[in-house]
XYZ file of N, CA and C in Angstrom:
255
model
N 0.684 -1.212 0.228
C 0.063 0.055 -0.358
C 1.021 1.592 0.366
N 1.937 0.945 0.447
C 2.729 2.323 1.204
C 3.947 2.718 -0.853
N 3.541 1.869 -1.737
C 3.973 2.158 -3.218
C 3.082 2.701 -3.238
N 2.491 3.588 -3.358
C 1.373 4.773 -3.745
C 0.958 5.490 -2.921
N 1.747 5.815 -2.220
C 1.181 7.547 -1.853
C 1.671 8.535 -2.559
N 0.988 9.083 -1.714
C 0.481 10.433 -2.603
C 0.684 11.764 -1.545
N 1.482 12.593 -2.386
C 2.188 13.606 -1.168
C 2.931 13.131 -0.006
N 2.875 14.348 0.671
C 3.647 14.094 2.309
C 3.031 13.379 3.563
N 3.275 12.844 4.236
C 2.263 12.143 5.265
C 2.405 13.231 6.412
N 1.264 13.586 6.845
C 1.062 14.634 8.063
C 1.311 14.112 9.640
N 1.962 13.986 10.455
C 1.668 13.094 11.641
C 1.497 14.711 12.590
N -0.207 14.191 13.244
C -0.582 14.888 14.722
C -0.306 14.396 15.638
N -0.260 15.177 16.112
C -0.170 13.676 18.219
C -0.711 15.243 19.222
N -0.851 14.954 20.372
C -0.591 15.637 21.641
C -0.287 14.577 22.919
N -0.619 14.619 24.297
C -0.313 13.722 24.907
C -0.807 13.230 24.973
N -1.734 12.595 24.339
C -2.318 10.993 24.484
C -2.110 10.044 23.045
N -1.809 10.949 22.003
C -1.683 10.036 21.301
C -0.483 10.387 20.342
N -0.296 9.754 19.056
C 0.634 10.355 17.757
C -0.106 9.772 16.743
N -0.534 10.301 15.951
C -1.090 9.166 14.039
C -0.380 10.295 13.402
N 0.205 9.164 12.123
C 0.738 9.714 10.792
C -0.585 9.229 9.808
N -0.700 10.638 9.007
C -1.930 10.652 7.982
C -1.646 10.653 7.015
N -1.753 9.458 5.904
C -0.840 9.417 4.566
C -2.377 9.358 3.081
N -2.779 9.660 2.640
C -2.579 9.757 1.402
C -2.275 8.875 0.664
N -2.849 6.913 -0.126
C -2.519 6.475 -0.670
C -3.710 6.370 -1.936
N -3.497 6.129 -3.056
C -4.115 5.808 -4.015
C -3.954 4.549 -4.400
N -5.604 3.343 -4.379
C -5.341 2.347 -4.848
C -6.496 2.343 -5.854
N -6.150 0.817 -6.531
C -7.009 1.149 -8.181
C -8.426 1.166 -7.444
N -9.225 1.173 -6.655
C -10.158 1.765 -5.778
C -10.478 2.927 -5.678
N -9.883 3.773 -5.678
C -9.938 4.939 -5.555
C -9.017 5.549 -4.044
N -8.822 6.683 -3.948
C -7.951 7.133 -2.813
C -8.421 6.484 -1.396
N -7.413 6.879 0.082
C -8.018 6.145 1.170
C -7.058 6.615 1.971
N -7.535 6.911 3.024
C -6.291 7.813 3.664
C -5.841 6.912 5.051
N -5.005 6.418 4.940
C -3.981 5.588 5.501
C -3.555 6.323 7.366
N -4.493 5.615 8.362
C -3.929 6.071 9.840
C -3.341 5.395 10.641
N -2.188 5.938 10.808
C -1.320 4.354 11.855
C -0.765 5.053 13.181
N -1.248 4.030 14.263
C -1.081 4.371 15.491
C 0.823 4.422 15.507
N 1.205 5.728 15.384
C 2.370 5.474 16.411
C 3.078 4.541 17.280
N 2.228 4.984 18.132
C 2.310 4.150 19.421
C 2.253 2.213 19.274
N 1.118 2.158 19.056
C 0.940 0.846 18.990
C 0.911 0.059 17.436
N 0.931 1.098 16.441
C 1.285 -0.232 15.229
C 0.233 -0.498 14.405
N -1.174 0.217 14.956
C -2.114 -0.587 14.295
C -2.422 0.476 13.515
N -2.827 0.496 12.582
C -3.511 0.993 11.147
C -4.894 0.792 11.161
N -5.478 1.665 9.525
C -6.517 1.402 9.042
C -6.810 2.402 7.700
N -6.980 1.747 6.381
C -6.799 2.777 5.837
C -8.693 3.126 5.074
N -8.801 4.125 5.324
C -10.008 4.199 4.997
C -10.668 5.290 3.930
N -11.487 4.255 2.914
C -12.313 5.204 2.075
C -13.053 6.696 2.193
N -12.919 8.003 0.944
C -13.745 9.196 1.359
C -15.192 9.257 2.360
N -16.154 7.664 2.101
C -17.828 7.730 2.748
C -17.079 7.629 4.430
N -16.163 6.307 4.256
C -16.137 5.881 5.922
C -15.439 7.346 6.577
N -14.669 8.022 5.926
C -14.296 8.988 6.784
C -15.233 10.601 6.637
N -16.045 10.315 5.925
C -17.554 11.497 5.963
C -18.500 10.989 7.360
N -18.094 9.154 7.430
C -19.019 8.605 8.427
C -18.331 8.823 10.322
N -17.457 9.717 9.809
C -16.876 10.226 11.087
C -17.685 11.294 11.520
N -17.635 12.130 10.594
C -18.380 13.353 10.447
C -19.487 13.279 11.061
N -20.854 12.197 10.745
C -21.793 11.894 11.426
C -22.003 11.414 12.767
N -21.100 10.953 13.604
C -20.523 10.508 14.955
C -20.934 11.938 16.225
N -21.355 11.407 16.827
C -21.671 12.179 18.057
C -20.578 11.980 19.234
N -20.309 12.680 20.256
C -19.134 12.340 21.001
C -18.960 11.369 21.909
N -20.584 11.364 21.921
C -20.838 10.075 23.050
C -19.884 7.930 21.760
N -19.975 8.578 20.848
C -19.497 7.939 20.190
C -17.827 7.173 19.540
N -17.510 8.812 19.925
C -16.097 8.569 20.145
C -15.817 8.345 21.745
N -16.217 8.632 22.641
C -16.241 8.415 23.751
C -15.785 6.967 24.243
N -17.162 5.890 23.363
C -17.067 4.933 23.691
C -15.985 4.014 23.027
N -15.483 4.992 21.635
C -13.921 3.964 21.176
C -13.101 4.118 21.847
N -12.598 5.153 22.252
C -11.767 5.790 23.532
C -11.577 4.706 24.578
N -12.847 4.762 25.582
C -13.475 4.132 26.436
C -12.494 2.190 26.153
N -12.639 2.147 24.535
C -12.683 0.242 25.109
C -11.552 0.535 23.648
N -10.407 1.185 24.165
C -9.134 0.498 22.933
C -9.703 -0.621 22.483
N -9.200 -0.919 20.996
C -9.464 -2.512 19.805
C -10.431 -2.720 20.322
N -11.510 -2.340 20.724
C -12.896 -3.066 20.994
C -13.913 -2.534 19.799
N -14.921 -3.862 19.476
C -15.478 -3.079 18.525
C -17.066 -2.855 19.357
N -17.616 -1.544 18.073
C -18.267 -0.807 19.088
C -19.670 -1.940 18.556
N -19.583 -3.145 17.390
C -20.575 -3.264 17.326
C -19.817 -5.021 17.356
N -21.484 -5.742 17.971
C -21.399 -7.299 18.016
C -21.061 -7.961 17.202
N -19.663 -8.166 16.874
C -19.713 -8.649 15.086
C -20.489 -10.341 14.645
N -20.920 -10.794 16.420
C -21.864 -12.428 15.603
C -23.071 -12.059 15.385
N -23.690 -11.121 15.603
C -24.955 -10.722 15.275
C -24.983 -9.614 14.463
N -24.315 -8.720 14.408
C -24.119 -7.221 13.644
C -25.266 -6.546 14.661
N -24.958 -6.507 15.754
C -25.779 -5.162 16.289
C -24.866 -4.490 16.875
N -25.441 -3.283 17.978
C -24.564 -2.525 18.804
C -24.062 -3.502 19.991
N -22.858 -3.080 20.425
C -22.435 -4.081 21.052
C -22.870 -3.407 22.509
N -23.000 -4.627 23.525
C -23.661 -3.629 24.592
C -23.506 -2.422 25.639
N -24.062 -2.002 26.059
C -23.898 -0.633 26.837
C -23.198 -0.967 27.882
N -23.356 -1.964 28.431
C -22.904 -1.807 30.186
C -21.008 -2.515 30.162
N -20.735 -2.694 28.704
C -19.025 -3.104 28.502
C -18.280 -3.206 29.810
């Protein structure tokens, strides 16, 4: 994937985290590659997935931060994970 980088990566961080953002062109269009410098985790999001972030409430982001590396969706049923995590 890194063979198809467009432009220079951008690194942003604060006292809690640091991530590198890179535009990558694939045969299915551009993706935003987000890499965690600390954990080594990464995700490549299409424009629709990036836009979907703008639809979320602060509660969604709080749930994601409160349960790192976990899913907000029960993978078996496709339903939202229980509020009681």
